[in-house]
Coordinates of C-alpha atoms (C1' of nucleotides) in Angstrom, one line a residue:
Chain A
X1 CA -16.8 -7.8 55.5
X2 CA -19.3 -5.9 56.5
X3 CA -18.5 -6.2 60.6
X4 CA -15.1 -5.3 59.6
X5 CA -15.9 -2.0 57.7
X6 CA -18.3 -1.2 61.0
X7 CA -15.6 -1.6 63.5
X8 CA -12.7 0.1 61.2
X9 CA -15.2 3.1 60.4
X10 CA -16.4 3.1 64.0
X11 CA -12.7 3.8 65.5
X12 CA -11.6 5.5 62.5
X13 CA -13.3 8.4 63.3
X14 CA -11.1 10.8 65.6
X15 CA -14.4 11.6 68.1
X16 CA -14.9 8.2 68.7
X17 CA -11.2 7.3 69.2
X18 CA -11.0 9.5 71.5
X19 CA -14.0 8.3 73.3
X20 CA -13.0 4.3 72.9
X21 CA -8.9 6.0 74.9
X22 CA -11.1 7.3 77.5
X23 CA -13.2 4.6 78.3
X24 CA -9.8 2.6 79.1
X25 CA -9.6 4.3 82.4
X26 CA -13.0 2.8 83.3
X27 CA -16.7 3.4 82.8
X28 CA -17.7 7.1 82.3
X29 CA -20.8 8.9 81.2
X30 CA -22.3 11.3 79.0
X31 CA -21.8 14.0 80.6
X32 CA -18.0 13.4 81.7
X33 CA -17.3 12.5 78.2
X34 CA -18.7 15.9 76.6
X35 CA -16.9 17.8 79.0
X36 CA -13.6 16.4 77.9
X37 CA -14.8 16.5 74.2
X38 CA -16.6 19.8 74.3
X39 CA -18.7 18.8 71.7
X40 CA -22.8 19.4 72.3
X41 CA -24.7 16.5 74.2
X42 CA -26.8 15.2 70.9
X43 CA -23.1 14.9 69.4
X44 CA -21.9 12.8 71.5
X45 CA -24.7 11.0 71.9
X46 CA -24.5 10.0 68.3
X47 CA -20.6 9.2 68.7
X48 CA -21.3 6.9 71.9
X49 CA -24.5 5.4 69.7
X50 CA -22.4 4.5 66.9
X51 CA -19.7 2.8 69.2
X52 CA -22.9 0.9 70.6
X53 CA -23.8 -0.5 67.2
X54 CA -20.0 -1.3 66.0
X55 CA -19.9 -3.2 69.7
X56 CA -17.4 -1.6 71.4
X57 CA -19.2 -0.3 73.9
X58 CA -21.7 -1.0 76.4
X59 CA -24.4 1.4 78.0
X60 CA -25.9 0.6 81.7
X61 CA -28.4 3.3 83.4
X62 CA -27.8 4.2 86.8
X63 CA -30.7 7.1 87.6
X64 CA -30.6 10.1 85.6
X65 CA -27.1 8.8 84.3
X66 CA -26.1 6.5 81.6
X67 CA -22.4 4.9 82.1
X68 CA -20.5 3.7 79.0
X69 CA -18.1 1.6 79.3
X70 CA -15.5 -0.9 76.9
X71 CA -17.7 -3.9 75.9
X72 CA -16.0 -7.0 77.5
X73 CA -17.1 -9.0 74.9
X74 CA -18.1 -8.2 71.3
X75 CA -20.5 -10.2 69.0
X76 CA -18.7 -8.3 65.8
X77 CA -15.4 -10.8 65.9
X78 CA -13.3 -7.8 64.4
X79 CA -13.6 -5.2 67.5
X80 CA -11.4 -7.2 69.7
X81 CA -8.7 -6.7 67.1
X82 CA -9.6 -3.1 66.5
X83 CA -9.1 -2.4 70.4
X84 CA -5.6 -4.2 70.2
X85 CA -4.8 -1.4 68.1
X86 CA -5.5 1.6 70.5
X87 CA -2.6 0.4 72.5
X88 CA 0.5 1.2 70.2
X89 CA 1.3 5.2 69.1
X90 CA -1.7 6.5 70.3
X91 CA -1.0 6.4 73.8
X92 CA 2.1 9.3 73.2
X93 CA -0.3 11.4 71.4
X94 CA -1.4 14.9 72.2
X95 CA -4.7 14.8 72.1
X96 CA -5.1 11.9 74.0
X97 CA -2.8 12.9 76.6
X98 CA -4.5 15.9 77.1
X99 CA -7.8 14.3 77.0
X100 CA -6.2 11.9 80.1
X101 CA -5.4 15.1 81.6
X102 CA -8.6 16.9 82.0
X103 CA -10.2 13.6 82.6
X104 CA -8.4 13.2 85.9
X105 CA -9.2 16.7 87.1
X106 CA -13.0 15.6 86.1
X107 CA -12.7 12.5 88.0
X108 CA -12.6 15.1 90.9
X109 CA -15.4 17.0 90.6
X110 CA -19.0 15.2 91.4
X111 CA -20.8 14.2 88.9
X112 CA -23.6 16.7 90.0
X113 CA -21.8 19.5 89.5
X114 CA -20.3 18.7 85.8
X115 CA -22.7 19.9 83.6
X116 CA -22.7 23.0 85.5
X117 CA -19.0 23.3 84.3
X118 CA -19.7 22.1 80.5
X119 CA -21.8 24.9 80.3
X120 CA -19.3 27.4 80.8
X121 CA -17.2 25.7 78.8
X122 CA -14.3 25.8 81.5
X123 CA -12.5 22.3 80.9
X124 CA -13.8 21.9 77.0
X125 CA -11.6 22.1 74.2
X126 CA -11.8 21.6 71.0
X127 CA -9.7 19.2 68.8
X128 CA -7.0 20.6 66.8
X129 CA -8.3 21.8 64.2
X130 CA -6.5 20.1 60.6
X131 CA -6.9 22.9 58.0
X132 CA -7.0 25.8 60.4
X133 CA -8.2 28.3 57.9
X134 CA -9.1 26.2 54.7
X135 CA -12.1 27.0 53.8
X136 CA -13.6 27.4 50.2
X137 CA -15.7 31.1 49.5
Chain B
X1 CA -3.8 10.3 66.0
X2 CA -3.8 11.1 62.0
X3 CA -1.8 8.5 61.0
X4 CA -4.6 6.0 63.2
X5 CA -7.2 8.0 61.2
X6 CA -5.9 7.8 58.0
X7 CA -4.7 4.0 58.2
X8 CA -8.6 2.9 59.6
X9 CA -10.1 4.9 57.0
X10 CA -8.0 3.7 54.1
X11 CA -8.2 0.0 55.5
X12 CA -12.3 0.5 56.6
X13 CA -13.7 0.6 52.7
X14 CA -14.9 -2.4 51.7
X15 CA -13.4 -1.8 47.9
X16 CA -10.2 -1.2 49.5
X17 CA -10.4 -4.1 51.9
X18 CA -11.0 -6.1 48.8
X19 CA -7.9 -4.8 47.0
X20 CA -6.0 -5.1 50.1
X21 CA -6.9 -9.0 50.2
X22 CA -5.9 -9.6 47.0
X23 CA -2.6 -8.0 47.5
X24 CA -2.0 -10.6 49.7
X25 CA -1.1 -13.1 46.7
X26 CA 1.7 -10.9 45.3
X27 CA 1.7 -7.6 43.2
X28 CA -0.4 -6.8 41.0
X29 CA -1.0 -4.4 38.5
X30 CA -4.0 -1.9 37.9
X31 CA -5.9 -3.5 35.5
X32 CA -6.0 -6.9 37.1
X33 CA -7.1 -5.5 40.1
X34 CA -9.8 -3.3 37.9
X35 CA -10.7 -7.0 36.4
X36 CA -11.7 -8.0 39.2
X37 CA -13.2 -5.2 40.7
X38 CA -15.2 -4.0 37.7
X39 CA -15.1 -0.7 38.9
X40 CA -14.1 2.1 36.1
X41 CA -10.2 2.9 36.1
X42 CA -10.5 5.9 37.5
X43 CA -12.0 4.8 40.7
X44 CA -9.5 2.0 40.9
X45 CA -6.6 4.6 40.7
X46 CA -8.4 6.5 43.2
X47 CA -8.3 3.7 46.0
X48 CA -5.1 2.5 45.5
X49 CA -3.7 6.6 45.7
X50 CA -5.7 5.7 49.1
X51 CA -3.7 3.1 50.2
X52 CA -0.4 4.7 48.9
X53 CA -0.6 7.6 50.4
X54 CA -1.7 6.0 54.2
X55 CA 1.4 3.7 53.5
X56 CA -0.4 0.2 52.9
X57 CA 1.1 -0.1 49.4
X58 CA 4.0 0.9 47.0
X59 CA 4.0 1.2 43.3
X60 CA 6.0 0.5 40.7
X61 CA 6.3 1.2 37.3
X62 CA 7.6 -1.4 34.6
X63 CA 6.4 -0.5 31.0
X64 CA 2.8 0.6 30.0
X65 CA 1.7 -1.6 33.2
X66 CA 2.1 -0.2 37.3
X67 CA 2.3 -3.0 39.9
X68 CA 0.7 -2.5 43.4
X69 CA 2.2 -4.1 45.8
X70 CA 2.0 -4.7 49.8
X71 CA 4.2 -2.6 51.4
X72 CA 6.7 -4.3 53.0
X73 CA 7.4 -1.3 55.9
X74 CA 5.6 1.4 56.2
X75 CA 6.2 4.9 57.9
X76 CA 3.2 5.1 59.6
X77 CA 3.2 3.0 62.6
X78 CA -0.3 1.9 62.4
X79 CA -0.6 -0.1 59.1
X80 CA 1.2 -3.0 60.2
X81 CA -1.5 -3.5 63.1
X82 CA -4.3 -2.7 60.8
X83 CA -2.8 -5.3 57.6
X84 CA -3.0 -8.1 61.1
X85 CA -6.4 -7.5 61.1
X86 CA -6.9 -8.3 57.8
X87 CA -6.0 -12.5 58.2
X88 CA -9.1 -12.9 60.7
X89 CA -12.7 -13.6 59.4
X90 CA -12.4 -11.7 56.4
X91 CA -10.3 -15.0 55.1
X92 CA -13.8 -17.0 55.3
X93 CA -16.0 -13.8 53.7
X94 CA -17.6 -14.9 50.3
X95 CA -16.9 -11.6 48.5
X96 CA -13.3 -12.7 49.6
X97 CA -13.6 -15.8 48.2
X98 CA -15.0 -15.0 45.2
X99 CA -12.6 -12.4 44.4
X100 CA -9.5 -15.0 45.0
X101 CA -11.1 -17.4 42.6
X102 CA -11.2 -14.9 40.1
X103 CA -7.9 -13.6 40.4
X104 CA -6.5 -17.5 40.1
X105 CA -8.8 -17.3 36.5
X106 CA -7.5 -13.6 35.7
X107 CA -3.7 -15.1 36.7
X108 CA -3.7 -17.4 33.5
X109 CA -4.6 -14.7 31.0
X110 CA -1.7 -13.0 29.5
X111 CA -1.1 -9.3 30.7
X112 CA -1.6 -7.8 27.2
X113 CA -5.3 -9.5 26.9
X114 CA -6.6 -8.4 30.5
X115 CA -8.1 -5.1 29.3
X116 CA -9.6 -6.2 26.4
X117 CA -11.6 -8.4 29.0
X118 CA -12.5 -6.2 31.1
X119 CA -14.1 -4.1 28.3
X120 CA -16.3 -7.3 27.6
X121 CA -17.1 -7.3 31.1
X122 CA -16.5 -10.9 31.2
X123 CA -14.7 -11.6 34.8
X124 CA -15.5 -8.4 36.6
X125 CA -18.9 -8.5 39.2
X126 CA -19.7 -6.0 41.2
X127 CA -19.6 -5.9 45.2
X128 CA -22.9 -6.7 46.0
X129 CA -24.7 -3.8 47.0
X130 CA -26.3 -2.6 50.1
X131 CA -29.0 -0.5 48.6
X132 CA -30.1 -2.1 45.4
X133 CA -30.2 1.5 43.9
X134 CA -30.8 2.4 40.2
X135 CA -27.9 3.0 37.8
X136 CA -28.0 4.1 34.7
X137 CA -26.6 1.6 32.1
Chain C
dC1 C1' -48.6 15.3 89.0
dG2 C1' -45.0 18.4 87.8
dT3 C1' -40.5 20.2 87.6
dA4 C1' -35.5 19.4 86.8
dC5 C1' -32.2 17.4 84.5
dA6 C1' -29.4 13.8 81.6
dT7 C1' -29.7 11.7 77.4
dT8 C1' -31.6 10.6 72.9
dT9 C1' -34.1 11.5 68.7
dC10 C1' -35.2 14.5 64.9
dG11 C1' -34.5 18.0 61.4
dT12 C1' -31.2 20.7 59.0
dC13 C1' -26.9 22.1 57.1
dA14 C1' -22.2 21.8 55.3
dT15 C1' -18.6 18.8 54.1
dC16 C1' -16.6 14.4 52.8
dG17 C1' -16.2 10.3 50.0
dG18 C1' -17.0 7.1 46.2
dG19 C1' -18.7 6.5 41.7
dC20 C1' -18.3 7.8 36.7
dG21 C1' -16.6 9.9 32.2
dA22 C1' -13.5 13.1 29.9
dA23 C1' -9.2 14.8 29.4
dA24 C1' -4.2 14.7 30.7
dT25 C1' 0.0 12.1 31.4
dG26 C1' 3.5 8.7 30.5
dT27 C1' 5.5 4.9 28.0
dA28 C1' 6.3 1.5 24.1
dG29 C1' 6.6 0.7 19.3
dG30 C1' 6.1 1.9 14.4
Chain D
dC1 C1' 6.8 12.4 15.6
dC2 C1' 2.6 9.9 16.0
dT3 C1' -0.3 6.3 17.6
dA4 C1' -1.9 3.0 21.0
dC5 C1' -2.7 2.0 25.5
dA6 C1' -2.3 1.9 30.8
dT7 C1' -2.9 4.9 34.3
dT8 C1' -3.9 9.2 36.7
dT9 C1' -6.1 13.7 37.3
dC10 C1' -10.1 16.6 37.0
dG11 C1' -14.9 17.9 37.4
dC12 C1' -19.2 16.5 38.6
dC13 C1' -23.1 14.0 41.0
dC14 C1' -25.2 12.0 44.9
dG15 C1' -25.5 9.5 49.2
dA16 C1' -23.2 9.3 53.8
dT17 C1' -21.5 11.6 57.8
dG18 C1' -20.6 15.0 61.5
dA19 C1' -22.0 19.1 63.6
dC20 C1' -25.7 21.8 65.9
dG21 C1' -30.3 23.2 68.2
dA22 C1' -34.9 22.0 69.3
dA23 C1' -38.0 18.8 70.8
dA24 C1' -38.9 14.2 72.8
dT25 C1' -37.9 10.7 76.3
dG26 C1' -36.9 8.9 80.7
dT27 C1' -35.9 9.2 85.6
dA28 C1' -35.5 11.2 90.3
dC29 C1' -37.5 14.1 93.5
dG30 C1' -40.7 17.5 95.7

DNA sequence: CGTACATTTCGTCATCGGGCGAAATGTAGG
DNA sequence: CCTACATTTCGCCCGATGACGAAATGTACG
């Protein structure tokens, strides 16, 4: 039960969904992945860690750079499943759409040159926001 | 990407899991489920307003007594996918098991006798626990 | 070596989520 | 009506989680 709650809690998060809908168009790293999320580096660090540990991804360093990419196989027997499920609705949804979007125009700059760009926040934005002004004074 | 959200969430809780599983033999109502939980009511109600309201279950009200029952459709277009997962390993788990075999004991007692059971605390064991922390009893 | 840079780890903060008990709600039966 | 009882709602506590920045780590390159 407990591999189960780890996969469902490891997807279930919006982040990391994201992340895992990326990843489908191929291995990408850290730095590609934060400037589509626009979230700081120790964030998605964390995110891409917690994928690790739930086994849906896999990490593989390549100089300075460290490429993630959708685990082939999984020793927790539930993430197979899990992924099954990224396939249906998600793949007509905004955020992920626009997520494919930017990645392609990222796919075009070098990967030199990206973190350059993350810091002035030109392709990052933020997820939609679910109570836009809700907050308790 | 909410309705993924909310159905891995609602799905990813080990009580719920649980509950969820034991739906699987047919409806039941609150306090069966709480004898076999041995959680307070409250928390019970709490979970399965969870699953209600991310569509993995519909109520229904005959007397005193609400039943819980798998929903046969659901409008968000995730559950089905998620409820699939459910028949995998999680059929061999032991807090699984366990919790069938005390259901097919809790089955035999009239519905009028259940709560005075559970106030004896005779069926209900608690999920065993991660951290072995201290509660107050 | 030492610098530059990508990534992770650590510490902190605010919010979320699950647990409980008490009180509220709703229904059957006297 | 009033009581009994199953369930839900509410308020609270506390551990888990996600966000960030600062510091640590690890690698390439001069």
């Amino acid at each position: 039960m407990r591999d189960f709650e780890v996969a469902l809690k490891a997807a279930g998060d919006p982040t990391r969904t994201r992340v895992l809908k990326l990843l489908e168009s191929g291995e990408l790293c850290v730095c590609q992945i934060q400037g589509i999320l626009g979230l700081a580096p120790s964030t998605v660090s964390k995110h891409l860690a917690v994928l690790k540990a739930a086994g849906f991804v896999d990490d593989r360093r390549e100089g300075k750079w460290i490429y993630y990419t959708l685990a082939p196989a999984s020793r927790n027997p539930h993430v197979l499943g899990v992924r099954a499920l990224l396939g249906g609705p998600l793949d007509r949804d905004r955020t992920i759409l626009g997520d494919r979007r930017r990645l392609r125009a990222l796919l075009r700059v070098p990967l030199a040159e990206i973190c350059d760009l993350i810091s002035a926040r030109t392709l990052a934005r933020p997820l939609t926001r679910r109570p836009p002004a809700e907050r308790r004074s």
